[in-house]
Short mmCIF file of C-alpha atoms and ligand atoms in Angstrom, two decimals:
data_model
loop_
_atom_site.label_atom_id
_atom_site.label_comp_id
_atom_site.label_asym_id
_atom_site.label_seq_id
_atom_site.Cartn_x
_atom_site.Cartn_y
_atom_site.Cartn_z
CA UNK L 1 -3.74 32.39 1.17
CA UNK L 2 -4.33 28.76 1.99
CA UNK L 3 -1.69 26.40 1.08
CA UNK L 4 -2.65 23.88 -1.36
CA UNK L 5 -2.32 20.64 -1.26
CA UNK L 6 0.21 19.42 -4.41
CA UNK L 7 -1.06 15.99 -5.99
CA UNK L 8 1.39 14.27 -8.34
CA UNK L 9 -0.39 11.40 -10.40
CA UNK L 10 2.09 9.00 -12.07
CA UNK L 11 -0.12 6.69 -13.92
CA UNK L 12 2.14 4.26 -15.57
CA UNK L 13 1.53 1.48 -17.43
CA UNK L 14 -1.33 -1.03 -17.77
CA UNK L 15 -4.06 -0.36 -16.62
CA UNK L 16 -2.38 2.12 -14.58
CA UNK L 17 -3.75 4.89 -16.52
CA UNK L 18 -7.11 3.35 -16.39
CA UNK L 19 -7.83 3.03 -12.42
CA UNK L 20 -5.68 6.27 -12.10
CA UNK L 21 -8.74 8.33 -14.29
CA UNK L 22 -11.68 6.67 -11.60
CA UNK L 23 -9.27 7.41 -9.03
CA UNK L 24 -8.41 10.94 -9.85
CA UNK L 25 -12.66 11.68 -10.53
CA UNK L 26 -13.36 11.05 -7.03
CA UNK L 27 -10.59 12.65 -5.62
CA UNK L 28 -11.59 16.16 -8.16
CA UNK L 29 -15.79 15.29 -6.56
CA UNK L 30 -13.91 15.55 -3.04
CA UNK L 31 -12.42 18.44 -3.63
CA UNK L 32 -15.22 20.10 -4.51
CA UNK L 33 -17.80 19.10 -2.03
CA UNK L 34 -15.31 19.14 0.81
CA UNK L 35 -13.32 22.28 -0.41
CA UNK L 36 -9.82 19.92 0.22
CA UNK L 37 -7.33 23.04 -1.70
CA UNK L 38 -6.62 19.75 -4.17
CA UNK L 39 -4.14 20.44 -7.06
CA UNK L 40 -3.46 17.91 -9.08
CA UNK L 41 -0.27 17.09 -11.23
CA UNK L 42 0.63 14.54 -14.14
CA UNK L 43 3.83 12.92 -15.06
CA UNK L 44 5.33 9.70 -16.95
CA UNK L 45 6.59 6.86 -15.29
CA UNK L 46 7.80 3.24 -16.22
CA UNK L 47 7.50 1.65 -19.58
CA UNK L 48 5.92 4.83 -20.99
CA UNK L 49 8.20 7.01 -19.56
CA UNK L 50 11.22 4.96 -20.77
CA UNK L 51 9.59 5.10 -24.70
CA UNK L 52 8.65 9.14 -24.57
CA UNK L 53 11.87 10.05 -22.84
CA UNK L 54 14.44 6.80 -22.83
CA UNK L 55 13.95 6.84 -19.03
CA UNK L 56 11.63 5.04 -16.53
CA UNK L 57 12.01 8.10 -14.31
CA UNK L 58 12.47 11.29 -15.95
CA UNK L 59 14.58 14.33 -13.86
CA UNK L 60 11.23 15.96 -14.51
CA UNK L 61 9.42 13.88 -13.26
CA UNK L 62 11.72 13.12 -9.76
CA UNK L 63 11.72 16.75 -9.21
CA UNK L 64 7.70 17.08 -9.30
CA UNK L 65 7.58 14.13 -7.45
CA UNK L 66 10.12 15.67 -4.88
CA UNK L 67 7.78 18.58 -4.44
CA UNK L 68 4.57 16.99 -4.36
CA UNK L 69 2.41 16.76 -0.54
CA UNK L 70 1.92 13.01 -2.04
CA UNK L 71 1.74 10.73 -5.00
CA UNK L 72 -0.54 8.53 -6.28
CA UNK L 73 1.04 5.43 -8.39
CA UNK L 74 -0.90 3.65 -11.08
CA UNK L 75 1.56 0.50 -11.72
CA UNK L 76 4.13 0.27 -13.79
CA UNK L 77 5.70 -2.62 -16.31
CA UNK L 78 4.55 -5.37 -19.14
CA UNK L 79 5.87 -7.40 -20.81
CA UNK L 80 7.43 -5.73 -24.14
CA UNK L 81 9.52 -3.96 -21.26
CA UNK L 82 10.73 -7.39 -20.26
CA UNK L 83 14.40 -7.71 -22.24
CA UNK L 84 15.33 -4.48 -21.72
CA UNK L 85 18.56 -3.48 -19.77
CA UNK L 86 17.36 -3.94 -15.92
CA UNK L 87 18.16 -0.49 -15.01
CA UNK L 88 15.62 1.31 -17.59
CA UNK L 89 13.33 -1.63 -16.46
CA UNK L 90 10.07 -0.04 -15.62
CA UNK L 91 9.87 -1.61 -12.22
CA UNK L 92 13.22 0.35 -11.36
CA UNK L 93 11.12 3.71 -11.40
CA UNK L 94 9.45 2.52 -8.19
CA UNK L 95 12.51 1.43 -6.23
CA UNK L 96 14.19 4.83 -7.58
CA UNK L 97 11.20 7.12 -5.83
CA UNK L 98 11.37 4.59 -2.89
CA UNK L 99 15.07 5.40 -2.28
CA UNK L 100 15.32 9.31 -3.53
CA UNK L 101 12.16 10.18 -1.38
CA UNK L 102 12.89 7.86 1.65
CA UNK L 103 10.21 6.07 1.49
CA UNK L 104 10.60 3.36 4.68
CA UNK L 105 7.42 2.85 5.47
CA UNK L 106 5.25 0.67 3.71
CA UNK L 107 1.71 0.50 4.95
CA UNK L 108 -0.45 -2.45 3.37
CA UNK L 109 -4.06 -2.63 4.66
CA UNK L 110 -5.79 -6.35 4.42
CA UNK L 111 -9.64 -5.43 4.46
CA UNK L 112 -12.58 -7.78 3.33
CA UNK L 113 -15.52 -6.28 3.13
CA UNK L 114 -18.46 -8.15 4.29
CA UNK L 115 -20.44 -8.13 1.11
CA UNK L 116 -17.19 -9.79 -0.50
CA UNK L 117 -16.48 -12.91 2.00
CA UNK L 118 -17.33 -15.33 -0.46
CA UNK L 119 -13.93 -14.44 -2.39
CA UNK L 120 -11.08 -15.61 0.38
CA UNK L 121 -9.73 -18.88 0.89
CA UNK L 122 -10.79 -18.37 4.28
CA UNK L 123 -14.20 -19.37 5.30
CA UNK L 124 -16.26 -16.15 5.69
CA UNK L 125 -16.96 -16.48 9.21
CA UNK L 126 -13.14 -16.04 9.98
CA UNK L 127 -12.44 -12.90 7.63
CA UNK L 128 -15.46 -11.43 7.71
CA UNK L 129 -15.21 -7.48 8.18
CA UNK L 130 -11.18 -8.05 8.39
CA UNK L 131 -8.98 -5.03 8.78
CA UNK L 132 -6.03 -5.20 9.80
CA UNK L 133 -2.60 -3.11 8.52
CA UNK L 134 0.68 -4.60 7.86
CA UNK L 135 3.40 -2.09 8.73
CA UNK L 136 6.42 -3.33 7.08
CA UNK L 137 10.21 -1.25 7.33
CA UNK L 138 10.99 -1.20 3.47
CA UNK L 139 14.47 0.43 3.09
CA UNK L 140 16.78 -1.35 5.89
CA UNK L 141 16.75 -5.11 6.80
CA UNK L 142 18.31 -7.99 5.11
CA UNK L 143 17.69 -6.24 1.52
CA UNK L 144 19.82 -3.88 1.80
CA UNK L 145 22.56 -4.97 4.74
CA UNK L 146 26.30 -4.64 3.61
CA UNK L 147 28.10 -7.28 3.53
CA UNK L 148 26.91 -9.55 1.17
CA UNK L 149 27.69 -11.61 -1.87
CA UNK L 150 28.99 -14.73 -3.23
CA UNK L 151 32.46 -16.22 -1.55
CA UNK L 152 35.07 -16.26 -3.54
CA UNK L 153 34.82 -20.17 -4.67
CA UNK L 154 31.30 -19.54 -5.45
CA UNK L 155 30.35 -22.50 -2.86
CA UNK L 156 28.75 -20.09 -0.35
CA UNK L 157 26.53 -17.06 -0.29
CA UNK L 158 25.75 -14.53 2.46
CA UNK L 159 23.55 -11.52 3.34
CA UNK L 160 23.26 -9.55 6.60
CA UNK L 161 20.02 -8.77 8.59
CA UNK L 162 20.97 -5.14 10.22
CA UNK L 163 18.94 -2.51 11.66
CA UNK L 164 19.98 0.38 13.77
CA UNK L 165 17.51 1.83 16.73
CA UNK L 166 16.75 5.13 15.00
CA UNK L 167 15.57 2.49 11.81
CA UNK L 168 13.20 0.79 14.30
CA UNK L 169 12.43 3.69 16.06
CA UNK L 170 11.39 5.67 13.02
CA UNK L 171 9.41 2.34 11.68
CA UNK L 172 7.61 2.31 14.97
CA UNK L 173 6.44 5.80 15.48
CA UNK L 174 4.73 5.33 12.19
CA UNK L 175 3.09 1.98 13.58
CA UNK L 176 1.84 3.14 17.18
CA UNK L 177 0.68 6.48 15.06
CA UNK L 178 -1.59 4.32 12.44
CA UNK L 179 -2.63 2.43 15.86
CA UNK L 180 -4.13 5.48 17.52
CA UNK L 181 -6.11 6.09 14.27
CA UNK L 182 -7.79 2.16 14.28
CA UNK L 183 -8.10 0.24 17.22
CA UNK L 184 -5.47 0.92 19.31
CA UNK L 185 -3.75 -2.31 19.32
CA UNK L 186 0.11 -3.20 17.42
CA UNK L 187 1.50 -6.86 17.42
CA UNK L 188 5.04 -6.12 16.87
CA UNK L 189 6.67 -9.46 14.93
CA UNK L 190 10.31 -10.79 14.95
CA UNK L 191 12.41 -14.23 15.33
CA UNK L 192 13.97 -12.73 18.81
CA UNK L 193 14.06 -16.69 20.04
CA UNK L 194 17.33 -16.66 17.08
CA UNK L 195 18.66 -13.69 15.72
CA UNK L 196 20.34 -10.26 17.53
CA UNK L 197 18.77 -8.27 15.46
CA UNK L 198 15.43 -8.96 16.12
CA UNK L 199 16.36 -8.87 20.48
CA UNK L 200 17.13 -5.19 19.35
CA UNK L 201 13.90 -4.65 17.72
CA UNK L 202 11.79 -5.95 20.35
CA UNK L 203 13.72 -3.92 22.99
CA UNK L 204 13.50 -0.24 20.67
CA UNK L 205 9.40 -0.89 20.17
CA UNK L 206 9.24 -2.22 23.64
CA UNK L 207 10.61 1.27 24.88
CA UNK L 208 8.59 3.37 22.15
CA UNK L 209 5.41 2.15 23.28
CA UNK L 210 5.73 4.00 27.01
CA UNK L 211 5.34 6.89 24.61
CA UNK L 212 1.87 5.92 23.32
CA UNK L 213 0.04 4.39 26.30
CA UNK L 214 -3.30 4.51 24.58
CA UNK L 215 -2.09 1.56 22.62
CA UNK L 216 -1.62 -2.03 23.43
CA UNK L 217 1.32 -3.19 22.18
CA UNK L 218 2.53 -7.40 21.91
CA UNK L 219 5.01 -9.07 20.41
CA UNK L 220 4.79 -12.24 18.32
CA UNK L 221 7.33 -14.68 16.66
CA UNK L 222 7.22 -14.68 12.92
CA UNK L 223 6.79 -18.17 12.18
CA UNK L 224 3.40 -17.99 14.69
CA UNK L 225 2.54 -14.51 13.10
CA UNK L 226 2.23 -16.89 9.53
CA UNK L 227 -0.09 -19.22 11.19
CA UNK L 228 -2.07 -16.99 13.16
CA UNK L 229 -2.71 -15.33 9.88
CA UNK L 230 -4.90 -17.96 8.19
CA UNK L 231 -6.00 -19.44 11.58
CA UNK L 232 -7.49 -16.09 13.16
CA UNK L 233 -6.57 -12.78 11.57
CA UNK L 234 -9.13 -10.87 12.61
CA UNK L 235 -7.11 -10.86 16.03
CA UNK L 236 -4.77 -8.51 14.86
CA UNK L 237 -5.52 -4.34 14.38
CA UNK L 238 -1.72 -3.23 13.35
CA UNK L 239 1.12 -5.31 12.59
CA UNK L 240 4.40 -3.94 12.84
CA UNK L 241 7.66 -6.20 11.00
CA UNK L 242 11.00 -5.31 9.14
CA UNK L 243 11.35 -5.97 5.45
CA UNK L 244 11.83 -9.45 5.06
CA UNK L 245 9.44 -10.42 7.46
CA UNK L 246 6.61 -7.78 6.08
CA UNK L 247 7.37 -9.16 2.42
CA UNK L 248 5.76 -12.02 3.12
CA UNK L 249 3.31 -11.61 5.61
CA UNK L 250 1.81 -8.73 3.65
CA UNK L 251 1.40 -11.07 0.75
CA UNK L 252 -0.06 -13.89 3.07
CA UNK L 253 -3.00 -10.95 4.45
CA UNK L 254 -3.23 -9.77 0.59
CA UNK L 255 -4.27 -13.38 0.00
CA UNK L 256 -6.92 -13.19 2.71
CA UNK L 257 -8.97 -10.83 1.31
CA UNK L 258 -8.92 -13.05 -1.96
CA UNK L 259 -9.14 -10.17 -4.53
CA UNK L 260 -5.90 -7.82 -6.00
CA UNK L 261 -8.21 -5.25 -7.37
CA UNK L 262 -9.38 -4.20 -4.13
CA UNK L 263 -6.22 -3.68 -2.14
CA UNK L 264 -4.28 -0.18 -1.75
CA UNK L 265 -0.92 0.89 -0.34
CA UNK L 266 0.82 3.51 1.06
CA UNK L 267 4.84 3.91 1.15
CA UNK L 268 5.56 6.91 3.62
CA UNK L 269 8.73 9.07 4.51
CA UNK L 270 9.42 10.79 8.10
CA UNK L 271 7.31 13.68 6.93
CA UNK L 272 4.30 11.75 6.19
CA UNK L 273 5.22 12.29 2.65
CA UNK L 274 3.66 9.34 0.61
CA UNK L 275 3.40 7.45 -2.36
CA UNK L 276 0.11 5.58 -2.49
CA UNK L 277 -0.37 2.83 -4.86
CA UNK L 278 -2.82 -0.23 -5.34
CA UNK L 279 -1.11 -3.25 -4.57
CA UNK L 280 -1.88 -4.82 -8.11
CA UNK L 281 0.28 -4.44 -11.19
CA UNK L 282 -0.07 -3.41 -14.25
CA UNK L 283 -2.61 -6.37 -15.56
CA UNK L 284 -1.56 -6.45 -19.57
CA UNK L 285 -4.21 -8.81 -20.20
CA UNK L 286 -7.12 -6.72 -19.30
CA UNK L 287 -5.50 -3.36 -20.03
CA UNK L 288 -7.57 -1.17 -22.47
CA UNK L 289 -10.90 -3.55 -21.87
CA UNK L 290 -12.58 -1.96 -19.10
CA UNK L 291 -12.21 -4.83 -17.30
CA UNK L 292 -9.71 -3.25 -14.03
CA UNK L 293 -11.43 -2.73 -10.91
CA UNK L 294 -10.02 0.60 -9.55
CA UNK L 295 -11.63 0.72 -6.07
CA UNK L 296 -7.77 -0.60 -5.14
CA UNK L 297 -6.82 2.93 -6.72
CA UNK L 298 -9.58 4.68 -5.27
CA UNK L 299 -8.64 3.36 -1.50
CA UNK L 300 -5.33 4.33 -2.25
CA UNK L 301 -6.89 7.88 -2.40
CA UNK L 302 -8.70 7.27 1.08
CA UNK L 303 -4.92 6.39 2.42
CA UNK L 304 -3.63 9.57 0.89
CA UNK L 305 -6.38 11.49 2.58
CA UNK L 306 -5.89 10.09 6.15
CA UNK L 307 -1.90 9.64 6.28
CA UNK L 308 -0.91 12.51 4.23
CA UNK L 309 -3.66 14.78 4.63
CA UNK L 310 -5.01 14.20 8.03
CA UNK L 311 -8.55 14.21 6.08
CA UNK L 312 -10.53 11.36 7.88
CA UNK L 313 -13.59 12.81 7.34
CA UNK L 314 -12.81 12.37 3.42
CA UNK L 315 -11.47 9.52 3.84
CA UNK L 316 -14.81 7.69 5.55
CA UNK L 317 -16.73 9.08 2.55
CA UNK L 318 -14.70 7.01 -0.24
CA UNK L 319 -14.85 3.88 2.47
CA UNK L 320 -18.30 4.26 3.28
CA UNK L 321 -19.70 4.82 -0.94
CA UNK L 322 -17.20 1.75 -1.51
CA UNK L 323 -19.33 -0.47 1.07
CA UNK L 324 -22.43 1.19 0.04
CA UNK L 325 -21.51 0.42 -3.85
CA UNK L 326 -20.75 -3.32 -2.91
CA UNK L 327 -23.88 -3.65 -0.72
CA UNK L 328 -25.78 -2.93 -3.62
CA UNK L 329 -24.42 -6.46 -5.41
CA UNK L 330 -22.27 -4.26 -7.72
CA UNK L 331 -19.15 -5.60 -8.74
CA UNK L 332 -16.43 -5.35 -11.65
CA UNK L 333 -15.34 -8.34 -13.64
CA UNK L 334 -12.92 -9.70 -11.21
CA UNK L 335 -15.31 -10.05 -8.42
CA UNK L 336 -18.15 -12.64 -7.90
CA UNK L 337 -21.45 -11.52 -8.80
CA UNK L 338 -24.52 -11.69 -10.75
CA UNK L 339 -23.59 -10.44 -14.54
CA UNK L 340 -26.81 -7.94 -14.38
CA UNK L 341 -24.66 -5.94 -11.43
CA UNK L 342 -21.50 -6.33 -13.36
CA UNK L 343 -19.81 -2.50 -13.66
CA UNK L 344 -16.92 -1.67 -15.92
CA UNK L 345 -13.64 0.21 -15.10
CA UNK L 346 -15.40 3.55 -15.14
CA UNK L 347 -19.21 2.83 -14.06
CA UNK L 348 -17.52 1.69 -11.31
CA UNK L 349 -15.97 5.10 -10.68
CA UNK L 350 -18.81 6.91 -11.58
CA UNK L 351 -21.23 4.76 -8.96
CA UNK L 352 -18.98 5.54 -6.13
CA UNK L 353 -18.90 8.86 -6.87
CA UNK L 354 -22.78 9.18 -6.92
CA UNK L 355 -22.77 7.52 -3.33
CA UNK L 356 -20.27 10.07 -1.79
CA UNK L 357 -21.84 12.80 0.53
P1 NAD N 1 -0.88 -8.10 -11.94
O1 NAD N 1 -1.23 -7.66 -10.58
O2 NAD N 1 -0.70 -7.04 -12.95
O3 NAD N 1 -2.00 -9.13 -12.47
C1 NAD N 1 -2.28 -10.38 -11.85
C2 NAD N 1 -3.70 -10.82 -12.21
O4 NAD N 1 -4.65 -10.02 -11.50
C3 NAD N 1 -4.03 -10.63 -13.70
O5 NAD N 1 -4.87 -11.68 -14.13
C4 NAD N 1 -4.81 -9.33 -13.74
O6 NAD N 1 -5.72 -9.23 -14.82
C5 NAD N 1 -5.51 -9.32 -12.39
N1 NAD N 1 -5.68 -7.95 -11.89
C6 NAD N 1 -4.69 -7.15 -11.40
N2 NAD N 1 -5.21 -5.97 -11.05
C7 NAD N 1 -6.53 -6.01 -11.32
C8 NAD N 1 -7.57 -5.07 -11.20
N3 NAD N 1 -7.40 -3.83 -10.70
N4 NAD N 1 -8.81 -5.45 -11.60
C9 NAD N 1 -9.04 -6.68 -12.09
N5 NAD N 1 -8.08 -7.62 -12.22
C10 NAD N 1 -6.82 -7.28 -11.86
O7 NAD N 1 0.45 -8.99 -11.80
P2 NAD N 1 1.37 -9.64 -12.94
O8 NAD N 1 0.51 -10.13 -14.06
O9 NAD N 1 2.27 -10.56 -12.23
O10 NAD N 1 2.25 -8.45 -13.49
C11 NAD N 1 1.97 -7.68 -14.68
C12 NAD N 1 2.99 -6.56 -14.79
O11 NAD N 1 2.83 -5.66 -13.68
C13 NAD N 1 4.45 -7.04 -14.74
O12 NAD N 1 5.19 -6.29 -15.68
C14 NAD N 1 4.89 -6.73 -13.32
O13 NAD N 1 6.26 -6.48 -13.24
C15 NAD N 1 4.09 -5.46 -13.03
N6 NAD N 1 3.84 -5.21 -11.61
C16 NAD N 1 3.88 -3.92 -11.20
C17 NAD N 1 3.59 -3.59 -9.89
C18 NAD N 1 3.59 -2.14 -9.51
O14 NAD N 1 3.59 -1.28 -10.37
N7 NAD N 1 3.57 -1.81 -8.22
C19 NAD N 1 3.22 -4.59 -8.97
C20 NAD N 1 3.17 -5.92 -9.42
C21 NAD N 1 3.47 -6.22 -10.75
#
């Protein structure tokens, strides 16, 4: 018997739920025309977790998500969650599955589509067709290095930025493997010009990459990374950074591409185990209107197919309907466009669908 492949949704809060159903339709119309051995799985997470069962994450629903081939994430919080104690705070559900599933490797695409260059900050000539992938380490780094705290007078305040070679190492395998899916080409990013820990890091991906000599591999100082961001960033194909580093220049690409509801994520494990969210949260002041886009949601999906799946040739048919779906002037709310092409929540869903083959 084939093994099947075990698909836990956790669709949250927000609009979680709704992007989740558009999400979940596609992957069920994949399934079915590619014959993928799909099963999928539901369980509660975040705020509505913590009202059914006191708990943003549930035993139950840690132990399906332990056992799952991957997860797909809705988003998780709002407001009436807000002055609750901060560990049954919704958002703690996500760093929970990050830590109990290992997830240290966080995998943001920035991609504009052409028909959508209008929407960046950018002029469209310079992000045009972008597509580039932030690799950022997202367990290790200054986040998490011991020591740290507040001196005893209260006067000073310290943290430590540490990472060991199998951390690097492990981060950069997962880099120089996304590379030889794309274009073959990782700018690994550091302050090595300052700080130890960041000599180390160049050294460890400097040595990694005689193991992948199909790729190109360079390394650039964070503080040029920033600005080479807005001034050119269609020069880079995979980026490759720790945590605190990746924090922001993921958020810096997100901002490229000029529109949340189009941006998906993947958070992956040494066994290509992942958690696959949009980057958006839970939006409280659309939720329930019809209003969310969910092709962030649906790309998600596409991520889940290629990283966890090895799918690619599913995965080109959500990216391709997506393109084919925009190049038609259809749009959802939060996207420019003329109000005759305007698609809700789940036309949008159902018009991808109908442009899958
Ligand atoms: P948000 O991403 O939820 O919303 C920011 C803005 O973008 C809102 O105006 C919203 O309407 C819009 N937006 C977001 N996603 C959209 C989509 N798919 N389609 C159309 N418009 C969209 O960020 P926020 O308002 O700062 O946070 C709201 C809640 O979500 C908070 O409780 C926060 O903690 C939580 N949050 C969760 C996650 C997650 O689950 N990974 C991430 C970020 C924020």
């Amino acid at each position: 018997m084939n093994k099947k492949n075990n698909i836990l949704v956790l669709p949250g809060d927000g609009i979680g739920p709704e992007v989740c159903d558009e999400a979940i339709k596609v992957l069920k119309h994949l399934n079915y025309i590619y014959k993928l051995d799909i099963v999928i799985e539901e369980s509660a997470v975040g705020g509505s977790a913590y009202e059914e069962f006191g708990n943003p994450l549930p035993e139950d629903t840690l132990k399906a998500a332990k056992e799952a081939d991957a997860i797909l994430l809705g988003a998780v919080g709002g407001p009436q969650w807000d002055d609750i104690d901060y560990e049954l705070r919704p958002e703690r559900a996500l760093l929970g599955l990050r830590a109990e599933l290992d997830l240290f490797a966080n995998l943001r695409p920035a991609i504009l589509s052409k028909y959508l260059s209008d929407s960046s900050s950018l002029k469209p000539e310079k992000v045009q067709d972008l597509n580039l992938l932030i690799v950022r380490e997202l367990t290790g780094g200054i986040y998490f290095g011991e020591p740290r705290g507040r001196s005893k007078s209260g006067d000073s305040a310290f943290n430590t930025m540490i990472y060991s070679k199998n951390e690097i190492e492990r981060i950069g395998r997962i880099a120089f493997e996304a590379a030889q899916k794309r274009n073959k080409n990782i700018c690994s990013v550091d302050k090595a010009n300052v700080l130890e820990v960041s000599v180390l890091w160049r050294e460890v991906i400097s040595e990694l990459s005689e193991e992948y000599p199909d790729v190109e591999l360079s390394h650039m100082l964070v503080d040029n990374a920033a600005m080479q961001l807005v001034r050119d960033p269609k020069q880079f194909d995979v980026i490759v950074t720790g945590n605190l580093f990746g924090d922001i220049l993921s958020d810096i690409a997100a901002m490229l591409t000029g529109s949340i509801g189009m941006l998906p994520s993947a958070s992956l494990n040494s066994d290509n185990k992942g958690m696959y969210e949009p980057v958006h949260g839970s939006a409280p002041d659309i939720t329930g209107k019809e209003l969310a886009n969910p092709i962030a949601a649906i790309l998600s999906v596409a991520m889940m197919l290629k990283y966890s799946f090895n799918m690619n040739e599913a995965c080109s048919a959500i990216e391709k309907s997506i393109q084919e779906v925009l190049s038609e002037g259809y749009r959802t709310y939060d996207l420019e466009g003329s109000k005759e092409n305007k698609l809700s929540t789940s036309e949008m869903g159902n018009k991808i669908i109908e442009k899958i083959k």
